[in-house]
DNA sequence: CTAAACCCTCACGCCACGTGAGGGTCAAGC
DNA sequence: GCTTGACCCTCACGTGGCGTGAGGGTTTAG
C-alpha cells in the first residue's frame, strides 16, 4: 500500500487539485495520511472512495448528498428517485422555456425591429404578452382567445410549428420514441398543451375532441398532428 | 406622476423587497428618487423598466445580460438565440441524465441491495455501468484515431507490446523498479499513455477505469497490465 | 405619545469550486 | 551548499441571485 500525493491523484482522476482540497475541506474525502511537511497522502482506499464520489456525482447528486449516502448509509435509491423527479421537473421547465424563447424570437422577427428605439417598445409589449399568459392560465378558454390578441396568438402558433417540425423530422429519421430527445419533445408537447388549456382537464378533453373531429384546425393538418401525437405517445409507459 | 415605495412595488410585482434592493445594488433598476429619509421612490418609468426586466428574466437571461440589453442596446435577438441553443443543450444533458438515473435505479432494484454492505459494491459497479467515455471524449478519440491513421495505430500497438515485454522481463528478473533502466521504461510508459490520451486528464481517468474494470482490453491481459503498471509505479515517489 | 408597520444599510450564507497571494518542501543540477 | 522549478500548503475572496437576520431610523394610525 503506497500513498499518492494530491497532484498524482489529480492527474489520474482528472479532477483539479483545488477540487480535491475542497472535498477535504468539507470532509467528503479526507486523505488518510499526511507527510511530515503536511502534504496530503491518498491511500488506495481513498482512491476507491473517490471513484464512488465521482460516479454518484456524475448523476447529479450534491456533494452533501453523496456524503450522506457514503457515510451514513442513506438509501441511494431514495436519493436517486428524488433526483429523478427533480430532473423531470427541470426538463419540463426547460422545455416550456425553450418554446417561449423560440416564440419571442419569432415575434421579434415578425416586427423586424432593427432600431433600438422600436426595440424598447417591443420589450414592453413582450411584457404585456407574458403577463397575459400567466394571468389567463386562471381564466377560461373563450376569454383567453379574445384577450390574447394577434401578437400572442402568432407567437404561440410559431412555437407549435417549430415543435411540430422537429417531431416530424425525428419521426422521419426513425428515431426511437423512447430516446431522450424524443421524450423531451413529448414533454414540450405536453407543456404547450398545458399552457393553452391552463391545466384544466375539461378544456383539454374538449380540445382533444376538436382535433379528433376535424381535418383542419387553425391551418394545421389534424391527421398529421394525431399521427405525431401517437408517435410521441407510443413510448409513454 | 406619483412615486411608490419599495413595499408597494413589491406587492404589485410579486418580487420581494430584497430582490428590488438587489436590483438597485447592482445598478439594474435604480429608483429615480429618494425621500428625505432615504426611502427608495419608484416612478412610473421605473415600474415600466421593471416589467422589461421581468419579461427578459422570465426567459432565463441573467441579470447582467438584461442590463446589457436595456442599457447598452445589445441585440435581444442575439441574446435570445444564444440562450435558445444553451437551453437545447441543457435539455439534451438533462434528458441523458434522466435516463442514466432511471437506469441505475432499475439496476438497484434488480440487485435488491438492502444491506449497506452490498451497497458499496453496487456503487462501485455503478462506475462500470457508467459510460466510460462522454460523447465529447469519444469525438476527441475519434479525431485522434483519424490523425494517427491506421499505420500509426498499429505502430503504437507494436510499441506497447514491445514495452510490455521488456517490463515483464525486468520484473521477472527482479530488477529494482528504482533502477535507471526501469525508470526509463516508466517514462516511456507514461509518454505512450500521453500520446494516446492527448494529455486530456478526463480521458486518462476513463482509460484508467477501463483497465481497472475489465479483464481483457484490446487483446491485452488487463490484470497483467495493472500488475506491471503497479511495478513501474512503485518507485514513483 | 406609542406601537406597529415600514424603511434603511451592512454583512454573512448558499454551492462547487476558480483564482490568486504568500510562502514552505523536495529533487536535480551546479 | 545554493539555486531552480515543480510541487505542496493555508488563507481568503469571487461567482449568481438573492434569503435572512442584526441593528437602527421613519411614518402613520390610534
XYZ file of C-alpha atoms (C1' of nucleotides) in Angstrom:
534
model
C 0.000 0.000 0.000
C 1.518 3.202 -1.201
C 0.374 6.759 -0.895
C -0.169 9.223 -3.689
C 0.163 12.991 -3.476
C -2.642 15.296 -4.451
C -1.073 16.108 -7.790
C -0.834 12.463 -8.785
C -4.412 11.818 -7.768
C -5.413 14.885 -9.720
C -3.729 13.638 -12.877
C -5.177 10.156 -12.507
C -8.700 11.268 -11.763
C -8.980 14.321 -13.949
C -10.174 16.387 -11.020
C -8.329 19.590 -10.190
C -6.118 19.885 -7.161
C -8.448 22.553 -5.837
C -11.394 20.180 -6.115
C -9.626 17.502 -4.103
C -8.734 20.050 -1.462
C -12.352 21.163 -1.447
C -13.507 17.604 -0.811
C -11.084 17.511 2.091
C -12.345 20.840 3.419
C -15.945 19.697 3.539
C -14.996 16.301 4.896
C -16.174 14.380 1.871
C -12.806 12.822 1.132
C -10.138 13.268 3.761
C -6.824 11.678 2.782
C -5.913 9.087 5.361
C -2.426 10.433 5.929
C -0.240 13.499 5.791
C 3.512 13.707 5.204
C 5.770 15.438 7.707
C 5.570 18.549 5.592
C 1.781 18.445 5.695
C 1.288 17.045 2.187
C -1.990 15.193 1.692
C -1.360 11.479 1.115
C -4.082 9.405 -0.525
C -4.285 5.653 0.074
C -5.853 3.100 -2.262
C -8.975 3.172 -0.141
C -9.136 6.919 -0.550
C -8.946 6.456 -4.309
C -11.736 3.901 -4.193
C -13.893 6.323 -2.256
C -13.084 8.985 -4.806
C -14.396 6.717 -7.554
C -17.631 6.307 -5.664
C -17.917 10.029 -5.181
C -17.375 10.599 -8.869
C -19.943 8.097 -10.042
C -22.545 9.445 -7.661
C -21.700 12.980 -8.627
C -21.968 12.212 -12.309
C -25.609 11.536 -11.658
C -26.123 14.972 -10.272
C -26.141 14.259 -6.560
C -24.920 17.159 -4.461
C -21.700 16.701 -2.520
C -23.691 16.839 0.712
C -25.994 14.094 -0.530
C -23.024 11.982 -1.575
C -21.554 12.380 1.864
C -24.793 11.231 3.455
C -25.002 8.230 1.204
C -21.405 7.165 1.730
C -21.077 7.892 5.425
C -24.473 7.486 6.932
C -25.597 4.741 4.590
C -28.605 6.687 3.403
C -30.667 4.988 0.788
C -29.160 5.556 -2.634
C -32.407 4.588 -4.222
C -34.389 7.245 -2.407
C -31.849 9.922 -3.242
C -31.905 8.904 -6.867
C -35.681 8.801 -7.096
C -35.907 12.222 -5.596
C -33.327 13.353 -8.096
C -35.254 11.737 -10.912
C -38.404 13.712 -10.265
C -36.363 16.861 -9.787
C -34.768 16.230 -13.158
C -38.153 15.640 -14.745
C -39.356 18.910 -13.376
C -36.258 20.640 -14.725
C -36.818 19.174 -18.166
C -40.431 20.287 -18.151
C -39.465 23.799 -17.217
C -36.626 23.978 -19.704
C -38.847 22.725 -22.491
C -41.525 25.281 -21.718
C -38.806 27.893 -21.621
C -37.498 26.784 -24.971
C -40.893 27.247 -26.550
C -41.224 30.673 -25.047
C -37.839 31.800 -26.267
C -38.461 30.452 -29.746
C -41.822 32.198 -29.783
C -40.372 35.505 -28.724
C -37.636 35.274 -31.324
C -40.273 34.686 -33.969
C -42.188 37.647 -32.641
C -39.135 39.830 -32.904
C -38.582 38.644 -36.472
C -42.106 39.491 -37.459
C -41.857 43.015 -36.213
C -38.424 43.314 -37.706
C -37.261 45.820 -35.145
C -33.870 46.970 -36.238
C -33.814 50.304 -34.485
C -33.133 50.304 -30.796
C -35.959 52.773 -30.366
C -38.542 50.315 -31.565
C -36.918 47.615 -29.534
C -37.828 49.104 -26.201
C -41.434 49.246 -27.296
C -41.247 45.629 -28.279
C -39.859 44.638 -24.953
C -42.732 46.391 -23.287
C -45.205 44.603 -25.499
C -43.419 41.460 -24.635
C -44.105 42.114 -21.004
C -47.772 42.556 -21.732
C -47.991 39.325 -23.668
C -46.166 37.479 -20.943
C -48.469 38.949 -18.360
C -51.474 37.729 -20.275
C -50.088 34.256 -20.475
C -49.679 33.848 -16.755
C -52.909 35.578 -15.844
C -55.000 33.695 -18.275
C -53.931 30.331 -17.081
C -56.586 31.010 -14.495
C -59.253 32.072 -16.953
C -61.424 30.261 -19.451
C -60.531 29.379 -22.980
C -63.004 31.808 -24.507
C -61.712 34.801 -22.608
C -58.200 33.790 -23.449
C -58.846 33.708 -27.164
C -60.323 37.175 -27.012
C -57.621 38.667 -24.826
C -54.526 37.158 -26.345
C -54.540 39.391 -29.324
C -52.781 38.977 -32.588
C -49.169 39.003 -31.454
C -49.659 36.453 -28.710
C -51.563 34.070 -30.923
C -48.967 34.261 -33.596
C -46.244 33.634 -31.039
C -47.951 30.521 -29.753
C -48.511 29.384 -33.299
C -44.848 29.695 -34.061
C -43.985 27.614 -31.039
C -46.242 24.880 -32.318
C -44.963 24.949 -35.889
C -41.447 24.836 -34.553
C -42.101 21.852 -32.317
C -44.125 20.039 -34.972
C -41.262 20.435 -37.411
C -38.829 18.885 -35.008
C -41.118 15.977 -34.157
C -41.764 15.289 -37.830
C -38.056 15.282 -38.533
C -37.396 12.900 -35.669
C -40.170 10.643 -36.826
C -38.979 10.547 -40.387
C -35.442 9.848 -39.224
C -36.780 6.778 -37.491
C -35.565 7.885 -34.068
C -36.827 5.676 -31.254
C -39.702 7.427 -29.487
C -38.187 6.233 -26.226
C -34.962 8.149 -26.875
C -34.192 11.136 -24.663
C -34.545 13.688 -27.435
C -37.980 12.475 -28.387
C -39.030 12.160 -24.773
C -38.007 15.784 -24.332
C -40.184 16.739 -27.260
C -43.072 14.821 -25.743
C -42.643 16.813 -22.567
C -42.515 20.026 -24.551
C -45.633 18.991 -26.441
C -47.460 18.373 -23.217
C -46.376 21.672 -21.709
C -47.568 23.574 -24.764
C -50.951 21.914 -24.423
C -50.954 22.725 -20.734
C -50.108 26.352 -21.437
C -53.098 26.508 -23.714
C -55.588 24.654 -21.533
C -54.337 26.194 -18.315
C -54.208 22.681 -16.902
C -57.973 22.365 -16.909
C -58.803 18.724 -17.728
C -62.223 19.666 -19.099
C -60.735 22.088 -21.560
C -58.105 19.570 -22.501
C -60.768 16.955 -23.214
C -62.785 19.234 -25.465
C -59.604 20.298 -27.197
C -58.923 16.649 -27.886
C -62.348 16.277 -29.436
C -61.718 19.242 -31.660
C -58.584 17.596 -33.026
C -60.318 14.236 -33.385
C -63.285 15.518 -35.309
C -61.784 17.943 -37.747
C -59.433 17.676 -40.679
C -58.052 21.141 -40.424
C -57.606 23.090 -37.207
C -56.318 26.653 -37.398
C -54.373 25.813 -40.531
C -52.793 22.619 -39.193
C -53.327 19.229 -40.752
C -55.199 17.408 -37.989
C -54.443 13.951 -39.296
C -50.719 14.596 -39.186
C -50.963 16.052 -35.710
C -52.832 12.993 -34.479
C -50.197 10.866 -36.129
C -47.285 12.704 -34.494
C -49.051 12.698 -31.141
C -49.423 8.937 -31.449
C -45.722 8.664 -32.199
C -44.819 10.678 -29.117
C -47.370 8.799 -27.058
C -46.158 5.359 -28.125
C -43.354 5.285 -25.565
C -45.283 6.792 -22.684
C -45.498 3.725 -20.493
C -46.715 61.122 -11.648
C -46.626 59.582 -8.244
C -43.873 57.662 -6.558
C -44.233 54.288 -4.943
C -42.238 52.938 -2.041
C -40.371 49.681 -2.281
C -43.034 47.800 -0.325
C -45.771 48.880 -2.699
C -43.753 47.922 -5.741
C -43.009 44.622 -4.080
C -46.690 43.880 -3.537
C -47.614 44.930 -7.059
C -44.878 42.998 -8.770
C -44.672 39.935 -6.587
C -40.938 40.411 -6.199
C -39.514 40.574 -2.709
C -38.233 43.780 -1.194
C -34.810 42.242 -1.035
C -34.892 41.499 -4.742
C -35.710 45.109 -5.586
C -32.924 46.317 -3.360
C -30.628 43.835 -5.077
C -31.523 45.265 -8.483
C -30.646 48.659 -7.089
C -27.368 47.383 -5.685
C -26.189 46.036 -8.998
C -27.473 49.054 -10.886
C -30.081 47.145 -12.861
C -33.009 49.178 -11.578
C -32.159 52.294 -9.600
C -35.244 54.148 -8.366
C -35.234 57.631 -9.801
C -35.764 59.349 -6.456
C -35.237 59.034 -2.736
C -37.287 60.571 0.056
C -35.692 62.802 2.678
C -35.384 59.794 4.907
C -33.615 57.879 2.188
C -36.576 55.731 1.145
C -36.405 54.416 -2.404
C -39.102 56.033 -4.586
C -40.094 54.326 -7.823
C -41.578 56.341 -10.685
C -43.842 55.012 -13.423
C -40.848 54.762 -15.711
C -39.064 52.694 -13.103
C -42.052 50.360 -13.000
C -42.002 50.058 -16.768
C -38.349 49.170 -16.679
C -39.097 46.613 -14.017
C -41.621 44.993 -16.338
C -38.974 44.778 -19.029
C -36.564 43.245 -16.590
C -39.105 40.674 -15.530
C -40.077 39.624 -19.007
C -36.476 39.245 -20.042
C -35.673 37.405 -16.858
C -38.590 35.045 -17.315
C -36.815 33.839 -20.395
C -33.759 32.930 -18.448
C -31.495 35.865 -19.257
C -29.053 36.675 -16.481
C -29.396 39.989 -14.711
C -26.112 41.113 -16.252
C -27.369 40.243 -19.727
C -30.616 42.093 -19.085
C -28.639 45.131 -18.048
C -26.642 44.987 -21.271
C -29.767 44.697 -23.363
C -31.592 47.525 -21.631
C -28.718 49.947 -21.176
C -26.340 49.328 -24.000
C -28.961 48.349 -26.519
C -27.439 44.968 -27.190
C -29.333 42.813 -29.594
C -32.127 40.998 -27.821
C -32.397 38.583 -30.656
C -28.791 37.512 -30.408
C -29.015 37.058 -26.662
C -32.144 35.002 -27.066
C -30.729 32.845 -29.823
C -27.663 32.151 -27.776
C -29.935 31.308 -24.891
C -32.014 29.068 -27.100
C -29.116 26.852 -28.038
C -27.912 26.857 -24.461
C -31.346 25.694 -23.397
C -31.359 22.991 -26.036
C -28.031 21.783 -24.770
C -29.344 21.754 -21.218
C -32.383 19.746 -22.247
C -30.205 17.228 -24.012
C -27.967 16.846 -20.995
C -30.835 16.629 -18.571
C -32.563 14.038 -20.705
C -29.446 11.932 -20.887
C -29.034 12.304 -17.157
C -32.613 11.288 -16.603
C -32.208 8.033 -18.447
C -28.962 7.328 -16.613
C -30.610 7.814 -13.256
C -33.586 5.717 -14.269
C -31.220 3.004 -15.471
C -29.308 2.966 -12.237
C -32.496 2.809 -10.208
C -33.563 -0.193 -12.237
C -30.170 -1.745 -11.593
C -30.546 -1.188 -7.890
C -33.969 -2.806 -7.980
C -32.639 -5.880 -9.741
C -29.931 -6.439 -7.213
C -32.275 -5.585 -4.382
C -29.442 -4.461 -2.159
C -30.872 -3.784 1.229
C -27.742 -4.269 3.252
C -25.290 -1.433 3.333
C -22.516 -3.905 2.737
C -23.767 -4.838 -0.678
C -24.461 -1.217 -1.399
C -20.856 -0.174 -1.567
C -20.180 -2.912 -4.071
C -23.108 -1.681 -6.078
C -21.827 1.829 -6.098
C -18.584 0.542 -7.486
C -20.441 -1.406 -10.134
C -22.204 1.782 -10.846
C -18.981 3.163 -12.122
C -18.822 0.272 -14.589
C -22.313 0.865 -15.844
C -21.482 4.462 -16.453
C -20.253 5.021 -19.895
C -16.537 5.245 -19.774
C -16.425 7.965 -22.283
C -18.562 11.018 -22.658
C -19.577 11.961 -26.147
C -17.052 14.727 -26.457
C -14.300 12.465 -25.308
C -15.349 9.910 -27.872
C -15.175 12.564 -30.526
C -11.715 13.551 -29.403
C -10.626 9.946 -29.513
C -12.078 9.508 -32.963
C -10.253 12.554 -34.200
C -7.054 11.329 -32.715
C -7.508 7.925 -34.294
C -8.073 9.652 -37.607
C -4.982 11.754 -37.121
C -2.857 8.793 -36.225
C -4.220 6.783 -39.065
C -4.204 3.042 -39.327
C -0.488 2.717 -39.675
C 0.128 4.965 -36.706
C -2.232 2.965 -34.552
C -0.522 -0.263 -35.452
C 2.847 1.286 -34.777
C 1.678 2.382 -31.347
C 0.426 -1.122 -30.687
C 3.805 -2.542 -31.549
C 5.473 -0.070 -29.231
C 3.151 -1.198 -26.476
C 3.729 -4.910 -26.959
C 7.421 -4.232 -27.140
C 7.469 -2.152 -23.975
C 5.260 -4.596 -22.105
C 7.636 -7.416 -22.983
C 10.609 -5.503 -21.656
C 8.842 -4.513 -18.443
C 7.711 -8.079 -17.874
C 11.238 -9.343 -18.352
C 12.626 -6.758 -15.948
C 10.010 -7.617 -13.428
C 10.654 -11.338 -13.629
C 14.369 -10.730 -13.312
C 13.676 -8.981 -10.064
C 15.261 -5.717 -11.147
C 14.717 -2.862 -8.699
C 11.958 -0.595 -10.035
C 14.047 2.347 -8.891
C 16.866 1.387 -11.216
C 17.595 3.674 -14.179
C 16.571 1.101 -16.779
C 13.181 0.579 -15.194
C 12.712 4.292 -14.586
C 13.307 4.814 -18.295
C 10.620 2.278 -19.042
C 8.259 4.087 -16.687
C 8.855 7.312 -18.569
C 8.301 5.544 -21.845
C 5.109 4.016 -20.477
C 3.832 7.416 -19.419
C 4.628 9.053 -22.724
C 2.838 6.281 -24.610
C -0.226 6.890 -22.457
C 0.056 10.615 -23.060
C 0.291 10.023 -26.783
C -2.970 8.142 -26.601
C -4.881 10.430 -24.277
C -3.519 13.595 -25.778
C -2.888 14.766 -22.240
C -6.599 15.032 -21.505
C -6.975 14.107 -17.844
C -10.597 13.127 -18.276
C -9.724 10.652 -20.997
C -6.848 9.388 -18.918
C -9.183 8.809 -15.974
C -11.696 6.974 -18.134
C -8.906 4.933 -19.617
C -7.791 4.042 -16.127
C -11.272 2.880 -15.285
C -11.400 0.737 -18.390
C -8.222 -1.027 -17.345
C -9.409 -1.358 -13.788
C -12.723 -2.901 -14.580
C -12.120 -5.300 -17.391
C -10.182 -8.495 -17.769
C -9.306 -8.115 -21.396
C -8.737 -4.859 -23.203
C -7.980 -4.899 -26.910
C -6.361 -8.300 -26.591
C -4.201 -7.417 -23.621
C -4.443 -9.160 -20.286
C -5.670 -6.347 -18.063
C -4.615 -7.980 -14.808
C -1.042 -8.270 -16.022
C -1.016 -4.699 -17.262
C -2.281 -3.466 -13.895
C 0.400 -5.539 -12.270
C 3.185 -4.153 -14.437
C 1.890 -0.608 -14.025
C 1.980 -1.104 -10.273
C 5.557 -2.361 -10.561
C 6.597 0.703 -12.530
C 4.651 2.964 -10.252
C 6.082 1.519 -7.057
C 9.221 3.617 -7.295
C 7.498 6.822 -8.289
C 7.741 8.641 -5.017
C -47.153 59.546 22.506
C -46.582 54.947 21.429
C -46.822 50.694 18.881
C -46.862 48.636 14.516
C -45.518 48.694 10.170
C -42.332 50.177 7.177
C -37.807 51.665 5.605
C -32.512 51.849 5.688
C -27.527 49.790 5.465
C -24.256 46.306 6.338
C -22.977 41.616 6.054
C -22.903 36.606 6.107
C -24.829 32.282 3.799
C -25.798 29.226 -0.156
C -22.973 25.643 -3.900
C -18.871 23.773 -6.012
C -15.311 25.114 -6.741
C -11.665 29.024 -9.654
C -8.103 32.006 -8.867
C -4.748 34.225 -6.959
C -1.399 35.669 -2.784
C 2.186 34.463 0.025
C 5.081 31.040 1.483
C 7.158 26.150 2.642
C 9.189 21.416 0.529
C 11.758 18.459 -2.422
C 14.702 16.518 -6.036
C 18.056 17.667 -9.531
C 21.932 20.022 -11.274
C 25.835 23.482 -10.429
C 25.732 24.500 -0.252
C 22.856 27.047 -3.471
C 19.606 27.775 -6.974
C 15.871 26.445 -9.925
C 11.486 24.743 -10.800
C 7.897 21.797 -9.804
C 5.452 20.635 -6.272
C 2.729 21.390 -1.901
C 0.407 24.210 1.949
C -3.146 27.638 4.040
C -5.963 31.610 3.819
C -9.387 34.229 1.506
C -12.160 36.492 -1.957
C -15.252 35.801 -6.208
C -19.122 33.617 -8.786
C -25.379 34.397 -9.147
C -29.485 35.767 -7.289
C -30.994 36.622 -3.876
C -32.598 34.837 1.714
C -32.089 36.022 6.268
C -31.042 38.197 10.001
C -28.829 42.379 13.021
C -29.245 46.866 14.440
C -31.361 51.035 13.841
C -34.201 55.187 11.836
C -39.187 56.859 9.816
C -44.000 57.161 9.189
C -48.737 56.617 10.435
C -52.901 55.079 12.870
C -54.975 55.144 17.304
